[in-house]
XYZ file of N, CA and C in Angstrom:
600
model
N -127.686 -51.602 74.267
C -127.482 -51.894 75.698
C -126.007 -51.816 76.033
N -125.665 -51.158 77.129
C -124.255 -50.998 77.457
C -123.629 -52.296 78.005
N -124.205 -52.804 79.121
C -123.627 -53.983 79.752
C -124.653 -55.055 79.938
N -124.309 -56.272 79.545
C -125.131 -57.450 79.858
C -124.172 -58.487 80.460
N -124.230 -58.657 81.774
C -123.249 -59.508 82.486
C -124.022 -60.558 83.232
N -123.637 -61.803 83.059
C -124.200 -62.918 83.814
C -123.091 -63.972 83.932
N -122.341 -63.904 85.024
C -121.168 -64.757 85.167
C -121.084 -65.318 86.605
N -120.476 -66.476 86.710
C -120.078 -67.014 88.000
C -118.693 -67.684 87.849
N -117.952 -67.647 88.962
C -116.617 -68.184 88.989
C -116.342 -68.676 90.414
N -115.849 -69.941 90.518
C -115.471 -70.462 91.801
C -114.021 -70.051 92.079
N -113.831 -69.481 93.300
C -112.488 -69.108 93.720
C -112.263 -69.732 95.094
N -111.566 -70.875 95.116
C -111.427 -71.594 96.370
C -112.773 -72.114 96.830
N -113.157 -71.798 98.066
C -114.474 -72.231 98.593
C -115.571 -71.262 98.272
N -115.225 -70.118 97.699
C -116.261 -69.105 97.419
C -116.655 -69.129 95.943
N -117.884 -68.644 95.697
C -118.360 -68.470 94.340
C -118.648 -66.973 94.122
N -118.014 -66.429 93.099
C -118.229 -65.029 92.740
C -119.245 -65.021 91.558
N -120.237 -64.188 91.683
C -121.234 -64.143 90.614
C -122.026 -62.862 90.640
N -122.467 -62.462 89.428
C -123.339 -61.303 89.322
C -124.117 -61.448 88.012
N -125.327 -60.919 87.984
C -126.136 -60.945 86.766
C -126.908 -59.640 86.694
N -126.750 -58.893 85.607
C -127.516 -57.684 85.413
C -127.416 -57.273 83.939
N -128.403 -56.560 83.523
C -128.410 -55.957 82.189
C -128.714 -54.474 82.369
N -127.866 -53.627 81.800
C -128.010 -52.167 82.017
C -127.920 -51.474 80.693
N -128.969 -50.688 80.409
C -128.952 -49.831 79.218
C -128.265 -48.531 79.509
N -128.127 -48.188 80.800
C -127.403 -46.950 81.166
C -125.932 -47.081 80.792
N -125.319 -45.955 80.464
C -123.945 -45.938 80.000
C -122.965 -46.017 81.199
N -123.321 -45.448 82.350
C -122.410 -45.434 83.507
C -123.041 -46.292 84.587
N -122.385 -47.375 84.919
C -122.932 -48.341 85.883
C -121.909 -48.556 86.986
N -122.404 -48.564 88.260
C -121.543 -48.846 89.415
C -121.878 -50.222 89.976
N -120.774 -50.935 90.288
C -120.897 -52.232 90.965
C -120.452 -52.013 92.389
N -121.380 -52.160 93.338
C -121.149 -51.772 94.716
C -121.256 -52.951 95.636
N -120.366 -53.019 96.585
C -120.436 -54.101 97.591
C -119.244 -54.030 98.503
N -119.265 -54.762 99.625
C -118.173 -54.749 100.560
C -116.903 -55.386 100.021
N -115.802 -55.126 100.645
C -114.512 -55.727 100.255
C -114.625 -57.240 100.344
N -114.035 -57.901 99.369
C -113.986 -59.360 99.391
C -115.174 -60.046 98.742
N -116.133 -59.296 98.231
C -117.343 -59.926 97.647
C -117.101 -60.362 96.193
N -116.018 -59.861 95.580
C -115.683 -60.321 94.230
C -115.864 -59.322 93.134
N -115.942 -57.995 93.516
C -116.188 -56.968 92.519
C -115.027 -56.907 91.483
N -113.785 -56.924 91.981
C -112.652 -56.871 91.040
C -112.595 -58.120 90.169
N -112.978 -59.272 90.706
C -113.023 -60.491 89.908
C -113.996 -60.353 88.750
N -115.102 -59.693 88.996
C -116.079 -59.453 87.921
C -115.459 -58.588 86.833
N -114.771 -57.489 87.226
C -114.064 -56.694 86.244
C -113.056 -57.467 85.470
N -112.320 -58.354 86.154
C -111.307 -59.168 85.498
C -111.970 -60.123 84.509
N -113.152 -60.622 84.797
C -113.884 -61.515 83.845
C -114.315 -60.700 82.625
N -114.770 -59.473 82.857
C -115.158 -58.610 81.706
C -113.962 -58.302 80.829
N -112.822 -57.997 81.450
C -111.604 -57.667 80.727
C -110.941 -58.886 80.076
N -111.303 -60.093 80.529
C -110.696 -61.309 79.995
C -109.508 -61.794 80.765
N -109.232 -61.184 81.928
C -108.076 -61.620 82.747
C -108.441 -62.848 83.571
N -109.725 -63.075 83.791
C -110.233 -64.301 84.400
C -111.351 -64.854 83.467
N -111.459 -66.151 83.438
C -112.499 -66.752 82.606
C -113.597 -67.313 83.516
N -114.830 -66.899 83.325
C -115.902 -67.404 84.181
C -116.128 -68.896 83.965
N -116.606 -69.542 84.986
C -116.952 -70.986 84.889
C -118.240 -71.158 84.020
N -119.092 -70.173 84.130
C -120.299 -70.190 83.314
C -120.742 -68.774 83.049
N -121.591 -68.636 82.002
C -122.180 -67.353 81.747
C -121.600 -66.598 80.586
N -121.954 -65.298 80.521
C -121.572 -64.508 79.353
C -121.342 -63.068 79.775
N -120.611 -62.348 78.910
C -120.335 -60.933 79.027
C -120.573 -60.281 77.670
N -121.457 -59.293 77.637
C -121.693 -58.523 76.414
C -121.604 -57.040 76.751
N -120.902 -56.305 75.902
C -120.786 -54.850 76.099
C -121.203 -54.207 74.784
N -122.198 -53.334 74.860
C -122.750 -52.684 73.671
C -123.152 -53.701 72.587
N -123.676 -54.837 73.037
C -124.166 -55.879 72.126
C -123.082 -56.791 71.603
N -121.838 -56.518 71.923
C -120.699 -57.380 71.442
C -120.410 -58.442 72.515
N -120.442 -59.716 72.102
C -120.160 -60.799 73.042
C -118.645 -60.944 73.236
N -118.222 -60.797 74.485
C -116.784 -60.937 74.788
C -116.461 -62.362 75.274
N -117.397 -62.918 76.009
C -117.252 -64.346 76.409
C -118.645 -64.916 76.577
N -118.803 -66.153 76.115
C -120.027 -66.919 76.326
C -119.649 -68.366 76.485
N -119.585 -68.830 77.747
C -119.087 -70.175 77.996
C -119.951 -71.252 77.357
N -121.284 -71.029 77.326
C -122.169 -72.017 76.739
C -122.007 -72.128 75.233
N -121.732 -70.976 74.576
C -121.540 -70.966 73.121
C -120.108 -71.226 72.705
N -119.177 -71.227 73.662
C -117.771 -71.459 73.339
C -117.022 -70.221 72.836
N -117.601 -69.057 73.030
C -116.978 -67.824 72.553
C -116.071 -67.257 73.647
N -114.891 -66.778 73.255
C -114.012 -66.146 74.200
C -112.981 -65.253 73.486
N -113.251 -63.939 73.464
C -112.325 -63.023 72.816
C -111.179 -62.813 73.767
N -109.918 -62.899 73.269
C -108.766 -62.700 74.162
C -108.698 -61.252 74.694
N -108.061 -61.074 75.856
C -108.063 -59.748 76.502
C -107.609 -58.621 75.592
N -106.592 -58.841 74.814
C -106.028 -57.712 74.002
C -106.952 -57.314 72.851
N -107.984 -58.119 72.579
C -108.942 -57.780 71.515
C -110.278 -57.318 72.060
N -110.413 -57.236 73.404
C -111.668 -56.826 73.978
C -111.871 -55.330 73.980
N -110.811 -54.600 73.834
C -110.806 -53.110 73.744
C -111.370 -52.496 75.006
N -110.926 -53.023 76.157
C -111.300 -52.482 77.446
C -110.237 -51.535 77.905
N -110.638 -50.361 78.369
C -109.752 -49.437 79.033
C -109.845 -49.709 80.544
N -108.895 -50.389 81.115
C -108.950 -50.855 82.518
C -108.047 -49.985 83.371
N -108.636 -49.337 84.372
C -107.890 -48.547 85.357
C -107.894 -49.372 86.669
N -106.779 -49.950 86.956
C -106.666 -50.837 88.123
C -106.646 -50.032 89.412
N -107.012 -50.697 90.522
C -107.066 -50.046 91.789
C -105.694 -49.479 92.180
N -104.639 -50.184 91.868
C -103.277 -49.728 92.264
C -102.560 -49.009 91.130
N -103.286 -48.613 90.115
C -102.804 -47.814 88.967
C -101.818 -48.553 88.045
N -100.848 -49.256 88.655
C -99.893 -50.111 87.882
C -99.128 -49.302 86.819
N -98.626 -48.139 87.196
C -97.729 -47.412 86.310
C -96.351 -48.059 86.325
N -95.663 -47.969 85.199
C -94.322 -48.550 85.122
C -93.309 -47.554 85.744
N -92.656 -47.978 86.810
C -91.758 -47.066 87.539
C -90.574 -46.621 86.712
N -90.155 -47.495 85.740
C -88.974 -47.170 84.945
C -89.273 -46.333 83.684
N -90.538 -45.965 83.530
C -90.960 -45.170 82.375
C -91.473 -43.801 82.823
N -91.201 -42.786 82.041
C -91.706 -41.459 82.328
C -93.219 -41.459 82.202
N -93.853 -40.397 82.662
C -95.311 -40.271 82.480
C -95.667 -40.342 81.006
N -94.913 -39.666 80.171
C -95.172 -39.701 78.744
C -95.155 -41.168 78.188
N -94.108 -41.904 78.570
C -94.020 -43.292 78.043
C -95.011 -44.190 78.682
N -95.426 -43.941 79.936
C -96.515 -44.685 80.515
C -97.795 -44.475 79.734
N -98.065 -43.207 79.389
C -99.290 -42.873 78.652
C -99.309 -43.524 77.264
N -98.121 -43.586 76.632
C -98.059 -44.139 75.291
C -97.937 -45.650 75.261
N -97.775 -46.264 76.434
C -97.704 -47.721 76.482
C -99.053 -48.326 76.060
N -99.090 -48.986 74.959
C -100.347 -49.556 74.460
C -101.228 -48.581 73.722
N -100.734 -47.349 73.523
C -101.573 -46.332 72.829
C -101.762 -46.725 71.379
N -102.915 -46.459 70.844
C -103.193 -46.697 69.442
C -102.552 -45.632 68.573
N -102.541 -44.405 69.070
C -101.923 -43.289 68.309
C -101.376 -42.282 69.286
N -100.144 -41.825 68.977
C -99.502 -40.802 69.797
C -100.147 -39.419 69.518
N -100.895 -39.316 68.475
C -101.521 -38.038 68.113
C -102.485 -37.548 69.178
N -103.056 -38.471 69.949
C -104.052 -38.097 70.956
C -103.394 -37.763 72.328
N -102.079 -37.951 72.396
C -101.424 -37.762 73.680
C -101.630 -36.360 74.261
N -101.341 -35.333 73.505
C -101.401 -33.967 74.017
C -102.848 -33.566 74.354
N -103.845 -33.821 73.481
C -105.210 -33.460 73.837
C -105.708 -34.167 75.094
N -105.380 -35.445 75.253
C -105.859 -36.184 76.443
C -105.097 -35.691 77.664
N -103.773 -35.463 77.522
C -102.989 -34.950 78.661
C -103.537 -33.606 79.115
N -103.888 -32.742 78.196
C -104.416 -31.415 78.548
C -105.795 -31.555 79.185
N -106.627 -32.447 78.652
C -107.967 -32.654 79.210
C -107.893 -33.124 80.655
N -106.900 -34.000 80.948
C -106.778 -34.555 82.294
C -105.862 -33.720 83.213
N -105.353 -32.602 82.686
C -104.494 -31.684 83.431
C -103.193 -32.394 83.886
N -102.611 -33.151 82.937
C -101.334 -33.799 83.221
C -100.272 -33.472 82.175
N -100.569 -32.520 81.307
C -99.606 -32.181 80.267
C -98.236 -31.714 80.881
N -98.322 -31.032 82.011
C -97.089 -30.524 82.644
C -96.328 -31.648 83.373
N -96.883 -32.825 83.415
C -96.228 -33.947 84.129
C -95.502 -34.934 83.166
N -95.575 -34.690 81.880
C -95.157 -35.695 80.887
C -93.736 -36.166 81.080
N -92.826 -35.321 81.545
C -91.438 -35.708 81.679
C -91.061 -36.148 83.101
N -92.047 -36.249 83.956
C -91.797 -36.730 85.322
C -91.810 -38.247 85.390
N -91.319 -38.738 86.571
C -91.324 -40.190 86.800
C -92.519 -40.490 87.765
N -93.065 -41.612 87.732
C -94.206 -41.960 88.560
C -93.974 -41.741 90.076
N -92.766 -41.952 90.510
C -92.458 -41.802 91.964
C -92.611 -40.346 92.405
N -92.597 -39.412 91.449
C -92.693 -37.992 91.792
C -94.098 -37.464 91.727
N -95.071 -38.346 91.531
C -96.467 -37.940 91.384
C -97.253 -38.119 92.685
N -98.252 -37.284 92.872
C -99.175 -37.463 93.998
C -100.153 -38.556 93.631
N -100.909 -39.007 94.652
C -101.916 -40.058 94.408
C -102.950 -39.661 93.369
N -103.381 -38.398 93.384
C -104.350 -37.944 92.381
C -103.725 -37.899 91.006
N -102.462 -37.480 90.897
C -101.806 -37.432 89.603
C -101.608 -38.819 89.020
N -101.280 -39.770 89.902
C -101.132 -41.147 89.444
C -102.469 -41.665 88.846
N -103.581 -41.335 89.515
C -104.893 -41.745 89.004
C -105.166 -41.149 87.631
N -104.812 -39.866 87.482
C -105.071 -39.199 86.201
C -104.233 -39.815 85.059
N -102.987 -40.128 85.380
C -102.139 -40.797 84.379
C -102.711 -42.176 83.999
N -103.175 -42.914 84.975
C -103.741 -44.237 84.686
C -104.995 -44.114 83.841
N -105.819 -43.138 84.096
C -107.012 -42.930 83.257
C -106.594 -42.490 81.871
N -105.581 -41.614 81.756
C -105.085 -41.214 80.467
C -104.572 -42.376 79.650
N -103.833 -43.255 80.305
C -103.323 -44.419 79.582
C -104.419 -45.292 79.042
N -105.507 -45.482 79.866
C -106.635 -46.229 79.411
C -107.315 -45.601 78.215
N -107.475 -44.284 78.263
C -108.109 -43.580 77.123
C -107.294 -43.646 75.850
N -105.955 -43.578 75.991
C -105.092 -43.613 74.823
C -105.060 -44.984 74.130
N -105.563 -46.007 74.795
C -105.643 -47.316 74.146
C -106.849 -47.403 73.227
N -107.591 -46.273 73.079
C -108.758 -46.162 72.202
C -109.807 -47.272 72.532
N -110.241 -47.319 73.796
C -111.092 -48.432 74.209
C -112.547 -48.258 73.734
N -113.277 -49.375 73.746
C -114.708 -49.323 73.460
C -115.514 -49.103 74.765
N -114.877 -49.362 75.911
C -115.532 -49.142 77.208
C -114.475 -49.036 78.293
N -114.867 -48.476 79.444
C -113.929 -48.267 80.543
C -114.313 -49.100 81.772
N -113.310 -49.672 82.416
C -113.489 -50.371 83.693
C -112.634 -49.644 84.745
N -113.285 -49.151 85.808
C -112.559 -48.410 86.855
C -112.707 -49.149 88.154
N -111.596 -49.608 88.728
C -111.590 -50.409 89.972
C -111.212 -49.499 91.151
N -112.188 -49.111 91.972
C -111.950 -48.282 93.173
C -111.007 -47.093 92.834
N -111.377 -46.286 91.868
C -110.448 -45.221 91.446
C -110.233 -44.124 92.468
N -111.035 -44.070 93.524
C -110.904 -43.008 94.524
C -110.361 -43.518 95.849
N -109.973 -44.797 95.884
C -109.466 -45.333 97.145
C -108.100 -44.752 97.437
N -107.787 -44.652 98.729
C -106.474 -44.180 99.239
C -106.178 -42.744 98.895
N -107.168 -41.939 98.531
C -106.942 -40.534 98.281
C -107.472 -39.714 99.450
N -106.788 -38.630 99.775
C -107.287 -37.738 100.808
C -108.497 -36.976 100.264
N -109.142 -36.218 101.114
C -110.434 -35.582 100.753
C -110.291 -34.651 99.534
N -109.200 -33.902 99.494
C -108.995 -32.949 98.418
C -108.757 -33.691 97.103
N -107.866 -34.691 97.111
C -107.564 -35.469 95.884
C -108.789 -36.271 95.465
N -109.565 -36.716 96.455
C -110.758 -37.514 96.127
C -111.760 -36.631 95.361
N -111.949 -35.391 95.837
C -112.880 -34.478 95.163
C -112.397 -34.159 93.731
N -111.098 -33.981 93.561
C -110.515 -33.729 92.249
C -110.737 -34.924 91.319
N -110.494 -36.129 91.850
C -110.654 -37.357 91.075
C -112.106 -37.562 90.676
N -113.014 -37.267 91.601
C -114.457 -37.368 91.343
C -114.825 -36.468 90.158
N -114.378 -35.256 90.176
C -114.687 -34.326 89.076
C -114.070 -34.798 87.757
N -112.887 -35.416 87.830
C -112.190 -35.930 86.650
C -113.048 -37.049 86.057
N -113.506 -37.977 86.867
C -114.310 -39.110 86.343
C -115.589 -38.618 85.745
N -116.220 -37.600 86.375
C -117.424 -37.025 85.783
C -117.125 -36.451 84.389
N -115.987 -35.810 84.275
C -115.634 -35.198 82.966
C -115.373 -36.308 81.911
N -114.657 -37.321 82.314
C -114.425 -38.460 81.380
C -115.750 -39.091 80.997
N -116.592 -39.300 81.956
C -117.910 -39.877 81.689
C -118.719 -39.044 80.693
N -118.679 -37.749 80.885
C -119.521 -36.890 80.046
C -118.931 -36.595 78.678
N -117.575 -36.516 78.610
C -116.970 -36.067 77.363
C -116.629 -37.242 76.432
N -116.418 -38.457 76.946
C -115.992 -39.537 76.057
C -117.186 -40.324 75.500
N -118.305 -40.359 76.228
C -119.480 -41.115 75.831
C -119.200 -42.616 75.784
N -118.149 -43.071 76.467
C -117.867 -44.520 76.536
C -118.648 -45.177 77.624
N -119.173 -46.411 77.410
C -119.761 -47.141 78.524
C -118.734 -47.294 79.652
N -119.151 -47.134 80.871
C -118.241 -47.090 82.019
C -118.800 -47.935 83.127
N -117.964 -48.866 83.620
C -118.354 -49.686 84.750
C -117.364 -49.382 85.897
N -117.949 -48.880 87.004
C -117.138 -48.462 88.146
C -117.346 -49.395 89.301
N -116.282 -49.842 89.918
C -116.334 -50.666 91.115
C -116.071 -49.779 92.315
N -116.903 -49.879 93.344
C -116.688 -49.087 94.572
C -117.434 -49.745 95.707
N -117.034 -49.412 96.937
C -117.747 -49.820 98.123
C -118.572 -48.647 98.721
N -118.475 -47.496 98.061
C -119.058 -46.238 98.557
C -120.320 -45.922 97.782
N -121.478 -46.063 98.389
C -122.745 -45.826 97.710
C -122.895 -44.383 97.239
N -122.480 -43.403 98.043
C -122.602 -42.005 97.639
C -121.792 -41.753 96.368
N -120.606 -42.302 96.336
C -119.737 -42.180 95.163
C -120.405 -42.782 93.943
N -120.978 -43.975 94.112
C -121.655 -44.674 93.025
C -122.828 -43.881 92.500
N -123.634 -43.323 93.383
C -124.827 -42.623 92.990
C -124.485 -41.280 92.311
N -123.378 -40.675 92.713
C -122.986 -39.414 92.056
C -122.414 -39.661 90.678
N -121.665 -40.703 90.490
C -120.923 -40.904 89.238
C -121.672 -41.727 88.215
N -122.673 -42.523 88.605
C -123.286 -43.470 87.722
C -124.801 -43.343 87.667
N -125.381 -43.740 86.563
C -126.805 -43.697 86.338
C -127.492 -44.926 86.889
N -126.757 -45.995 87.100
C -127.304 -47.300 87.597
C -126.374 -47.869 88.588
N -126.896 -48.371 89.697
C -126.123 -49.026 90.731
C -126.538 -50.488 90.863
N -125.566 -51.402 90.796
C -125.791 -52.807 90.950
C -125.111 -53.238 92.239
N -125.839 -53.870 93.121
C -125.263 -54.293 94.398
C -124.783 -55.754 94.314
N -123.641 -56.010 94.920
C -123.117 -57.371 95.067
C -123.126 -57.768 96.528
């Protein structure tokens, strides 16, 4: 089973929660802004701790509040692509990609696969929105993750860059065989990219 998620978390006056079990490898979490989709990703990655419940990915328990289990974020082996990419402005594309990389040996193959090999010596400020997304995905893949978390990876892109990014995610989905959880508010995007859609 790819994802088994059953978590709740109180945030101020609101309670964020979701429960689903998915055997499909590519799963989309869909819902309007503010419903807590990113908070769910953060609980899976270990950046937030749920008040109750559990997270299992490929049968591995990452957190189980009732059993007292909680693997720290750096040991969860999540490749997390944040909505705002979070590239380091003071590092070149090459050094951004290698930040947290398990092995530099995979840099060139991944850069070529994502069509960013020609950008390695550039600075993040010189990249387009689509190029920034590709670098962020490359950095996640170079961490040698067990699974991928993508938070609104197509937001703020124009139509052309959005189509390019969609094709890129399809390629990553098909070529890496990693379990993938995508957060989006766009149902068409979710249905194209994922085998299972979970509504929040």
